[in-house]
Short mmCIF file of C-alpha atoms and ligand atoms in Angstrom, two decimals:
data_model
loop_
_atom_site.label_atom_id
_atom_site.label_comp_id
_atom_site.label_asym_id
_atom_site.label_seq_id
_atom_site.Cartn_x
_atom_site.Cartn_y
_atom_site.Cartn_z
CA MET A 256 151.40 129.13 -175.75
CA GLY A 257 153.08 126.01 -176.81
CA PRO A 258 153.67 123.91 -173.51
CA SER A 259 157.73 124.77 -174.43
CA SER A 260 156.87 128.12 -173.70
CA GLN A 261 156.69 127.80 -170.47
CA PRO A 262 159.31 127.59 -168.76
CA VAL A 263 159.69 124.86 -165.73
CA LEU A 264 161.71 125.58 -162.16
CA LEU A 265 163.37 122.28 -162.27
CA PRO A 266 164.36 120.41 -158.46
CA PRO A 267 168.15 121.03 -157.32
CA GLN A 268 170.58 118.22 -158.30
CA LEU A 269 171.00 116.71 -155.53
CA PHE A 270 174.94 115.12 -155.90
CA ARG A 271 176.99 116.16 -158.13
CA GLU A 272 179.67 114.40 -159.85
CA GLY A 273 180.86 111.00 -159.65
CA VAL A 274 178.76 107.87 -158.91
CA PRO A 275 176.92 107.87 -155.33
CA LYS A 276 179.21 105.72 -153.27
CA SER A 277 177.56 105.83 -149.33
CA GLU A 278 174.32 104.88 -148.31
CA GLU A 279 174.19 109.20 -148.07
CA GLU A 280 175.07 110.03 -151.08
CA TRP A 281 172.17 107.18 -153.13
CA GLN A 282 169.70 108.87 -150.64
CA ALA A 283 170.29 112.10 -151.80
CA ALA A 284 169.90 111.02 -155.08
CA GLY A 285 166.23 109.11 -154.02
CA ARG A 286 165.58 112.29 -153.00
CA GLU A 287 166.17 113.88 -156.26
CA ALA A 288 164.21 111.46 -157.80
CA ALA A 289 161.08 112.05 -154.88
CA THR A 290 161.32 115.37 -156.35
CA LEU A 291 161.56 114.74 -159.89
CA LEU A 292 158.73 112.09 -159.80
CA SER A 293 156.57 114.76 -157.59
CA GLN A 294 157.27 117.47 -161.06
CA TYR A 295 156.42 114.40 -163.29
CA ILE A 296 152.47 113.59 -161.79
CA ALA A 297 151.66 116.80 -161.51
CA ILE A 298 151.85 117.40 -165.20
CA ASN A 299 148.50 115.29 -165.72
CA THR A 300 148.79 112.98 -168.07
CA THR A 301 145.57 111.05 -167.85
CA ASN A 302 145.17 108.98 -171.15
CA PRO A 303 142.82 109.50 -172.85
CA PRO A 304 142.93 112.52 -173.50
CA GLY A 305 146.88 111.54 -172.35
CA ASN A 306 147.86 115.16 -172.81
CA GLU A 307 151.64 113.20 -172.99
CA LEU A 308 153.38 116.34 -174.85
CA LYS A 309 153.33 118.39 -171.87
CA ALA A 310 154.52 115.61 -170.07
CA ALA A 311 157.83 115.35 -173.00
CA GLU A 312 158.61 118.20 -172.57
CA TRP A 313 159.04 118.33 -169.11
CA VAL A 314 161.73 115.30 -169.44
CA LYS A 315 163.32 117.23 -172.22
CA GLN A 316 164.17 119.51 -170.66
CA VAL A 317 165.24 117.68 -167.48
CA LEU A 318 167.61 115.68 -170.41
CA ALA A 319 168.47 119.62 -171.85
CA ARG A 320 169.83 120.83 -168.67
CA GLU A 321 172.63 116.82 -168.37
CA GLY A 322 173.69 117.79 -171.70
CA ILE A 323 171.63 114.82 -173.10
CA GLU A 324 169.64 115.91 -176.76
CA SER A 325 166.65 114.39 -177.06
CA GLN A 326 164.00 114.20 -180.01
CA VAL A 327 160.33 114.68 -179.60
CA PHE A 328 157.63 112.78 -182.21
CA GLU A 329 154.52 114.36 -181.70
CA PRO A 330 151.73 112.11 -184.30
CA GLY A 331 148.80 113.94 -183.01
CA PRO A 332 148.07 117.14 -180.82
CA GLY A 333 148.80 116.74 -177.27
CA LYS A 334 150.20 113.56 -178.07
CA ALA A 335 154.15 112.41 -177.76
CA ASN A 336 156.81 110.38 -177.62
CA LEU A 337 160.08 111.56 -177.04
CA TYR A 338 163.50 109.97 -177.86
CA ALA A 339 167.28 110.91 -176.18
CA ARG A 340 171.16 108.43 -177.32
CA VAL A 341 173.47 108.10 -174.45
CA ARG A 342 176.19 106.78 -177.12
CA GLY A 343 178.78 104.48 -175.99
CA ASP A 344 181.65 103.04 -177.58
CA GLY A 345 179.64 101.62 -180.66
CA SER A 346 180.88 97.57 -178.89
CA GLY A 347 177.36 96.49 -177.38
CA ARG A 348 175.20 96.78 -178.83
CA PRO A 349 171.79 99.52 -177.08
CA LEU A 350 169.95 99.19 -174.46
CA ILE A 351 166.42 100.56 -174.24
CA PHE A 352 164.90 102.18 -171.01
CA LEU A 353 161.03 102.43 -172.14
CA ASN A 354 158.34 104.37 -170.38
CA HIS A 355 154.61 104.99 -170.90
CA MET A 356 154.00 108.61 -169.26
CA ASP A 357 150.33 108.34 -170.04
CA VAL A 358 148.29 107.06 -166.31
CA VAL A 359 144.38 106.14 -165.77
CA LEU A 360 141.63 107.42 -164.90
CA ALA A 361 142.12 108.39 -160.95
CA SER A 362 139.18 109.26 -158.66
CA PRO A 363 139.90 111.85 -156.34
CA GLU A 364 137.28 111.67 -154.02
CA TYR A 365 138.80 108.24 -153.07
CA TRP A 366 141.69 109.13 -151.93
CA LYS A 367 143.80 110.98 -149.03
CA VAL A 368 145.53 113.85 -151.47
CA ASP A 369 144.84 114.50 -155.24
CA PRO A 370 145.89 111.94 -156.90
CA PHE A 371 147.90 115.52 -159.79
CA GLY A 372 149.17 117.27 -156.01
CA GLY A 373 152.71 115.84 -156.58
CA VAL A 374 151.99 115.57 -152.55
CA VAL A 375 155.44 114.52 -150.50
CA LYS A 376 154.39 113.44 -147.05
CA ASP A 377 154.34 111.03 -144.57
CA GLY A 378 157.81 110.01 -146.45
CA TYR A 379 155.58 108.94 -149.89
CA VAL A 380 155.33 110.60 -152.65
CA TRP A 381 151.71 110.29 -153.79
CA GLY A 382 149.89 110.74 -156.77
CA ARG A 383 148.50 108.53 -160.10
CA GLY A 384 151.67 107.12 -161.80
CA ALA A 385 153.82 107.12 -158.68
CA LEU A 386 154.02 103.46 -159.57
CA ASP A 387 152.93 103.02 -162.94
CA MET A 388 154.67 104.47 -164.12
CA LYS A 389 156.46 107.86 -163.65
CA GLY A 390 157.94 106.11 -160.61
CA GLU A 391 159.67 103.59 -162.78
CA ALA A 392 160.63 106.22 -165.76
CA ILE A 393 162.19 108.35 -162.78
CA ALA A 394 164.06 105.33 -161.92
CA GLN A 395 165.65 104.95 -165.64
CA LEU A 396 165.92 108.12 -165.94
CA MET A 397 168.20 108.98 -163.05
CA THR A 398 170.44 105.97 -163.89
CA LEU A 399 171.12 107.49 -167.46
CA ILE A 400 171.74 110.98 -165.13
CA ILE A 401 173.91 109.25 -162.53
CA LEU A 402 176.04 107.69 -165.79
CA LYS A 403 175.85 111.07 -167.82
CA ARG A 404 176.75 113.60 -164.28
CA ALA A 405 179.81 110.93 -163.63
CA GLN A 406 180.80 110.38 -166.90
CA VAL A 407 181.04 106.69 -166.99
CA PRO A 408 182.30 105.42 -170.58
CA LEU A 409 179.95 103.03 -172.38
CA ARG A 410 180.67 100.44 -174.27
CA ARG A 411 176.52 100.43 -175.33
CA ASP A 412 174.47 103.24 -176.32
CA VAL A 413 171.83 103.81 -174.10
CA ILE A 414 168.15 104.60 -175.05
CA PHE A 415 165.18 106.72 -172.88
CA LEU A 416 162.42 106.18 -175.35
CA ALA A 417 159.41 108.21 -173.05
CA THR A 418 155.55 106.89 -174.77
CA SER A 419 151.86 107.75 -175.33
CA ASP A 420 149.12 105.76 -174.82
CA GLU A 421 150.33 102.62 -173.21
CA GLU A 422 147.37 103.09 -170.86
CA ILE A 423 144.60 102.26 -174.13
CA GLY A 424 146.45 99.47 -175.15
CA ALA A 425 146.17 100.97 -178.72
CA GLY A 426 147.12 104.46 -180.47
CA VAL A 427 149.88 106.03 -181.20
CA GLY A 428 152.42 105.45 -178.88
CA ALA A 429 154.98 102.47 -178.29
CA GLY A 430 153.30 100.72 -181.10
CA TRP A 431 153.64 104.20 -183.54
CA PHE A 432 157.03 104.38 -182.81
CA VAL A 433 158.03 101.02 -184.06
CA GLU A 434 156.23 101.38 -186.96
CA ASN A 435 157.32 105.09 -187.94
CA HIS A 436 160.26 104.67 -186.67
CA PRO A 437 161.92 101.52 -186.18
CA ASP A 438 166.00 103.17 -187.35
CA LEU A 439 166.29 104.39 -184.43
CA ILE A 440 165.89 100.87 -181.75
CA GLN A 441 166.12 98.84 -183.97
CA ASP A 442 170.37 97.77 -183.35
CA ALA A 443 168.88 97.36 -179.77
CA GLU A 444 170.13 94.22 -177.99
CA PHE A 445 167.66 94.48 -174.75
CA LEU A 446 164.71 96.70 -173.29
CA ILE A 447 163.80 97.12 -169.83
CA ASN A 448 160.32 97.98 -169.35
CA GLU A 449 157.91 97.95 -166.44
CA GLY A 450 156.25 94.82 -165.97
CA GLY A 451 158.72 93.06 -163.26
CA THR A 452 157.93 93.35 -159.35
CA ILE A 453 160.06 93.10 -156.27
CA ARG A 454 158.08 91.72 -153.67
CA ALA A 455 158.22 92.16 -150.56
CA ASP A 456 156.88 90.98 -147.32
CA ALA A 457 154.57 92.88 -144.51
CA ARG A 458 157.87 93.84 -143.07
CA GLY A 459 159.65 95.54 -145.89
CA ARG A 460 161.77 91.74 -146.43
CA ILE A 461 162.32 91.41 -150.13
CA GLU A 462 160.42 87.52 -150.20
CA TYR A 463 162.01 87.70 -154.76
CA TYR A 464 163.00 89.92 -157.31
CA GLY A 465 160.77 89.61 -160.53
CA VAL A 466 161.42 89.65 -163.92
CA GLY A 467 158.81 89.66 -166.72
CA THR A 468 159.81 87.94 -169.61
CA THR A 469 156.61 86.73 -170.79
CA GLU A 470 152.83 87.96 -170.50
CA LYS A 471 150.13 86.24 -171.54
CA SER A 472 148.51 87.92 -175.42
CA PRO A 473 144.69 89.39 -175.98
CA PHE A 474 142.99 87.95 -178.52
CA TRP A 475 139.25 89.99 -178.20
CA LEU A 476 136.37 89.07 -179.35
CA ASN A 477 132.72 89.51 -180.35
CA VAL A 478 129.77 87.73 -180.18
CA SER A 479 126.87 88.31 -181.83
CA ALA A 480 123.18 86.86 -182.39
CA ARG A 481 120.73 87.81 -184.64
CA GLY A 482 117.14 87.59 -185.05
CA THR A 483 114.06 89.16 -185.90
CA ALA A 484 113.25 92.36 -184.49
CA GLY A 485 109.85 93.18 -182.95
CA HIS A 486 107.64 94.89 -180.49
CA GLY A 487 108.54 93.49 -176.95
CA SER A 488 104.52 92.69 -175.89
CA ARG A 489 104.64 90.40 -178.94
CA PRO A 490 107.61 88.08 -178.28
CA THR A 491 109.52 86.46 -182.13
CA PRO A 492 110.89 83.29 -181.00
CA ASP A 493 114.41 83.95 -182.24
CA ASN A 494 114.67 87.06 -179.99
CA PRO A 495 118.52 87.70 -180.25
CA VAL A 496 118.79 88.90 -176.75
CA HIS A 497 117.54 84.83 -175.68
CA ARG A 498 120.27 83.27 -178.00
CA LEU A 499 122.88 85.02 -177.41
CA VAL A 500 122.53 84.80 -173.72
CA ARG A 501 122.24 81.18 -173.80
CA ALA A 502 125.05 81.46 -175.84
CA LEU A 503 127.05 82.64 -173.13
CA ASN A 504 125.96 80.89 -170.27
CA ARG A 505 127.78 78.07 -172.33
CA ILE A 506 130.52 80.44 -172.55
CA ALA A 507 131.03 81.27 -168.72
CA SER A 508 130.26 77.65 -167.93
CA TRP A 509 132.81 76.07 -170.04
CA GLN A 510 135.72 75.45 -168.05
CA THR A 511 138.66 76.23 -170.62
CA PRO A 512 140.99 73.08 -169.99
CA LEU A 513 144.46 73.63 -168.11
CA VAL A 514 147.72 73.89 -169.27
CA VAL A 515 151.48 74.12 -168.07
CA THR A 516 153.78 76.36 -170.05
CA PRO A 517 157.43 75.31 -169.87
CA THR A 518 157.48 79.57 -167.88
CA VAL A 519 155.11 78.74 -165.99
CA GLU A 520 156.07 75.59 -164.33
CA ARG A 521 159.54 77.00 -163.88
CA TYR A 522 157.64 80.02 -162.33
CA LEU A 523 155.30 78.09 -159.59
CA HIS A 524 158.80 76.11 -159.13
CA ASP A 525 161.17 79.00 -157.87
CA LEU A 526 158.14 79.75 -155.80
CA SER A 527 157.91 76.45 -154.13
CA THR A 528 161.03 77.53 -152.54
CA ILE A 529 159.86 80.45 -151.06
CA GLU A 530 156.34 79.07 -150.01
CA THR A 531 156.58 77.34 -145.97
CA ASP A 532 153.31 75.91 -146.02
CA ALA A 533 154.27 72.34 -146.47
CA THR A 534 151.48 70.77 -149.16
CA ARG A 535 150.74 73.59 -151.27
CA ARG A 536 154.28 73.99 -151.36
CA ALA A 537 154.65 70.50 -152.86
CA TRP A 538 151.77 71.20 -155.34
CA LEU A 539 154.26 74.56 -156.88
CA ALA A 540 157.48 72.51 -156.99
CA ASP A 541 155.74 69.79 -159.13
CA VAL A 542 152.57 71.13 -160.26
CA ARG A 543 152.31 69.15 -163.85
CA ALA A 544 151.47 65.74 -161.17
CA ALA A 545 149.43 68.94 -158.54
CA LEU A 546 146.93 68.91 -161.68
CA ARG A 547 146.03 65.49 -161.48
CA ASP A 548 145.13 66.17 -157.57
CA SER A 549 140.97 67.49 -157.64
CA THR A 550 141.72 69.12 -154.31
CA ALA A 551 145.08 70.62 -155.71
CA ILE A 552 143.48 71.73 -158.60
CA ARG A 553 139.99 73.51 -156.86
CA ALA A 554 143.04 75.36 -153.91
CA LEU A 555 144.94 76.60 -156.90
CA THR A 556 142.89 78.44 -159.37
CA ALA A 557 140.47 79.17 -156.26
CA ASP A 558 144.42 82.21 -156.98
CA LEU A 559 143.02 84.25 -159.07
CA THR A 560 146.52 85.15 -160.09
CA TYR A 561 146.72 81.54 -161.12
CA ASN A 562 144.05 80.53 -162.12
CA ALA A 563 144.75 82.89 -165.41
CA LEU A 564 148.36 80.86 -165.62
CA LEU A 565 147.26 77.80 -166.00
CA ARG A 566 144.55 79.00 -168.58
CA ASN A 567 143.42 80.44 -171.46
CA THR A 568 140.95 82.60 -169.55
CA ILE A 569 137.43 84.81 -170.57
CA SER A 570 136.39 87.56 -169.29
CA ILE A 571 132.72 88.43 -170.19
CA THR A 572 132.62 91.94 -170.38
CA GLY A 573 130.26 94.31 -172.90
CA LEU A 574 126.56 93.41 -173.69
CA LYS A 575 124.90 94.96 -176.10
CA GLY A 576 120.73 94.81 -176.89
CA SER A 577 118.18 97.10 -177.34
CA ASP A 578 118.04 101.25 -175.57
CA LYS A 579 114.21 100.65 -175.10
CA THR A 580 112.81 98.25 -173.33
CA ASN A 581 109.59 97.41 -175.28
CA VAL A 582 111.88 96.94 -178.55
CA ILE A 583 113.73 93.60 -179.73
CA PRO A 584 116.24 94.66 -181.99
CA PRO A 585 117.73 92.12 -184.94
CA VAL A 586 121.11 92.13 -182.64
CA ALA A 587 122.76 91.34 -179.71
CA SER A 588 126.51 91.81 -178.83
CA ALA A 589 128.78 91.39 -176.24
CA ALA A 590 132.87 91.68 -175.85
CA LEU A 591 134.60 88.82 -174.10
CA ASP A 592 138.05 89.42 -173.20
CA VAL A 593 140.15 86.83 -174.20
CA ARG A 594 143.99 86.42 -173.06
CA LEU A 595 146.01 83.38 -174.53
CA LEU A 596 148.81 81.41 -173.05
CA PRO A 597 151.73 81.58 -174.80
CA ALA A 598 152.51 78.95 -177.70
CA GLN A 599 148.72 78.81 -177.71
CA GLU A 600 147.12 79.08 -181.53
CA PRO A 601 143.92 81.64 -181.82
CA ALA A 602 142.55 79.65 -184.64
CA ALA A 603 141.81 77.13 -182.69
CA PHE A 604 141.00 78.47 -179.52
CA LEU A 605 138.09 80.76 -181.50
CA ALA A 606 137.19 76.42 -182.94
CA GLU A 607 136.54 74.86 -179.89
CA LEU A 608 135.00 78.48 -178.63
CA VAL A 609 132.63 77.70 -181.64
CA ARG A 610 132.09 74.15 -180.65
CA VAL A 611 130.61 75.34 -177.21
CA VAL A 612 128.34 77.29 -177.97
CA ASN A 613 126.64 74.63 -180.70
CA ASP A 614 124.76 77.60 -181.97
CA SER A 615 124.96 78.89 -186.20
CA ALA A 616 123.14 82.08 -185.60
CA VAL A 617 125.85 83.28 -183.17
CA THR A 618 128.66 84.31 -184.64
CA ILE A 619 131.74 84.88 -182.70
CA THR A 620 134.36 87.66 -184.36
CA PRO A 621 138.03 89.07 -183.54
CA GLN A 622 137.86 92.98 -182.54
CA GLY A 623 141.39 95.02 -181.37
CA PRO A 624 144.47 93.79 -179.83
CA ASN A 625 145.48 90.05 -181.36
CA TRP A 626 148.66 89.11 -181.20
CA PRO A 627 150.39 86.24 -180.40
CA ALA A 628 152.24 85.95 -177.13
CA THR A 629 156.49 87.11 -177.06
CA GLU A 630 158.96 85.47 -174.74
CA SER A 631 162.52 86.35 -173.96
CA SER A 632 165.00 84.08 -173.18
CA ALA A 633 166.08 84.81 -169.35
CA ASP A 634 169.80 82.94 -170.33
CA THR A 635 171.53 86.81 -171.13
CA GLU A 636 173.54 88.92 -169.59
CA LEU A 637 170.95 91.38 -168.80
CA PHE A 638 168.83 88.56 -166.59
CA ARG A 639 171.91 87.43 -165.03
CA ALA A 640 173.01 91.05 -164.13
CA ILE A 641 170.04 92.01 -162.57
CA VAL A 642 170.68 88.14 -160.66
CA ALA A 643 174.37 89.65 -159.44
CA ALA A 644 172.77 92.87 -158.58
CA ALA A 645 170.33 90.91 -155.85
CA ARG A 646 172.76 88.54 -155.03
CA ALA A 647 175.00 91.45 -154.36
CA ARG A 648 172.35 92.78 -151.36
CA ASP A 649 170.82 89.24 -150.51
CA PRO A 650 173.35 85.85 -151.63
CA ASP A 651 170.28 83.89 -151.01
CA ALA A 652 167.98 86.35 -153.24
CA LEU A 653 165.31 84.39 -155.23
CA VAL A 654 165.19 86.01 -159.28
CA THR A 655 162.32 84.45 -161.20
CA THR A 656 160.26 84.68 -164.05
CA PRO A 657 156.77 85.77 -163.10
CA PRO A 658 154.90 85.49 -167.02
CA LEU A 659 152.25 88.94 -166.39
CA THR A 660 148.59 87.45 -167.09
CA GLY A 661 147.60 91.38 -168.34
CA PHE A 662 150.27 93.22 -171.15
CA THR A 663 152.78 96.05 -171.69
CA ASP A 664 154.29 97.20 -174.37
CA SER A 665 157.16 95.15 -174.39
CA HIS A 666 155.38 93.18 -177.18
CA TYR A 667 155.93 95.81 -180.30
CA PHE A 668 160.35 95.02 -179.35
CA ARG A 669 160.35 91.75 -178.34
CA ARG A 670 158.39 91.11 -181.93
CA LEU A 671 161.99 93.14 -184.14
CA GLY A 672 164.31 90.57 -181.71
CA ILE A 673 165.27 92.89 -179.04
CA VAL A 674 165.23 90.76 -175.00
CA SER A 675 162.97 92.92 -173.41
CA TYR A 676 162.19 91.38 -169.39
CA GLY A 677 159.94 93.62 -166.93
CA LEU A 678 162.03 94.81 -164.47
CA SER A 679 160.36 96.90 -161.62
CA PRO A 680 162.66 98.20 -159.45
CA PHE A 681 160.31 98.90 -156.48
CA PRO A 682 160.13 96.14 -153.31
CA LEU A 683 156.10 96.68 -152.49
CA ASN A 684 153.54 94.37 -150.01
CA GLN A 685 150.33 93.39 -150.81
CA VAL A 686 149.22 96.72 -150.06
CA GLU A 687 151.29 98.96 -151.95
CA SER A 688 151.23 96.85 -155.14
CA ARG A 689 147.30 98.00 -155.01
CA GLY A 690 147.59 101.52 -155.61
CA VAL A 691 148.68 100.77 -159.26
CA HIS A 692 145.02 101.49 -161.07
CA GLY A 693 143.69 101.66 -157.27
CA ASN A 694 143.52 104.98 -154.89
CA ASP A 695 146.33 106.47 -153.01
CA GLU A 696 148.99 105.22 -155.25
CA ARG A 697 152.31 106.06 -153.80
CA VAL A 698 155.61 105.28 -153.06
CA SER A 699 158.17 105.82 -150.50
CA PHE A 700 161.58 107.06 -150.50
CA ASP A 701 163.10 104.37 -149.28
CA ASP A 702 161.60 102.75 -152.44
CA LEU A 703 163.18 105.32 -154.40
CA THR A 704 166.35 105.26 -153.31
CA PHE A 705 166.53 101.20 -153.80
CA GLY A 706 164.69 101.56 -156.73
CA VAL A 707 167.57 104.21 -158.38
CA HIS A 708 170.50 102.12 -156.32
CA PHE A 709 169.36 98.81 -158.01
CA MET A 710 168.36 99.47 -161.68
CA TYR A 711 172.01 101.48 -161.56
CA ASP A 712 173.41 98.28 -160.28
CA VAL A 713 171.95 96.32 -163.10
CA VAL A 714 171.87 98.50 -166.52
CA SER A 715 175.45 100.05 -165.05
CA ARG A 716 176.72 95.88 -165.09
CA VAL A 717 175.42 95.64 -168.49
CA VAL A 718 176.30 99.04 -170.43
CA ALA A 719 179.75 100.56 -168.98
CA ARG A 720 183.11 99.70 -169.92
ZN1 LIG B 1000 152.04 101.20 -166.89
#
């Protein structure tokens, strides 16, 4: 039985027509978002295998009820990418809402609720994907629904693109779509995706609005050592496991050079304006000067995020030797998760690593995800719309551009010249942020209401006539 043969009971439409005006009307839109999100979470799209087709069929029905047509592409069994386009008058180029339908594994034994129950309680919608990124997808979807229900005249087309396989970093999702259907998206000027943060303090006060304009790029490597196989009872002088361990020891003790990119410099300078500690404020305000001072270097690089933003990083993550304790294998290998800052040359980094290892019997080769880092300008109409929407809420709001240490699907679109921003519309404090890929992932009604309203304010400024 195909998924489309199962009728889905969609939640009630809580506001009917026109753009919400009062706080009560926005709360009704927020409640509608909450019921949609609860249904969406209950479609288990843990990847692998993903089963995104079921999610796509649900999104298709939600859109159809609003009179929005969509196409579902099926690049593989159970896999899907959904594409919808609401037309404007063509005087401006399109804006894309990008969101992935898949989620990462949840281990129910560590959760207070069933991660796929779509549980609504204590003012929160709970479940895997509530933040990453079914919740964000619903804020995007509600924005599109409000534009459509209110019949807002548009000067740009608005494209809604829900994809597979973001969480496995490969496969048949956004990359597949860009490769196979570039004609459907390449006229776009702007794209909104995950990868931003609105950071709130413990009391819920917004510290800054973070827009993701750039991210580090993966440069994953395989390190392997060859030697002579044999019986573990008679050691060989060139045991490849010993050789690999020596190489990895050199890699692990290597401090990669500190580098200050223009975006990181600007971001840290922005953070200095809200830093309360005077010493740290001075470091952040002029990080180039700070990195000439060993005390500042120690303090700044002790912060895992700052450290990852100030250098290329290496995490040794995988190890493979013999399957048997008494067998010396002919080869031993390790996996390195290397992340490069924008404008860093992969070949030059590799040459430097080979010099550090300094052993011709050890080979280092690129493996898996590997592309140059991409960046979108912050000098755009969309960025100015985000600033305007933030300042409408607080005239002193700080809007900044935190670079991501990880990566999203934005790079596929930036490479087509589409200005792509990470814009997550929920103000999250540190505890709430831990739900992403962690336990008890959840989003509050208040944040959903804020998120729908904020996303609508940003996007309507750019797409409405
Ligand atoms: Zn995500």
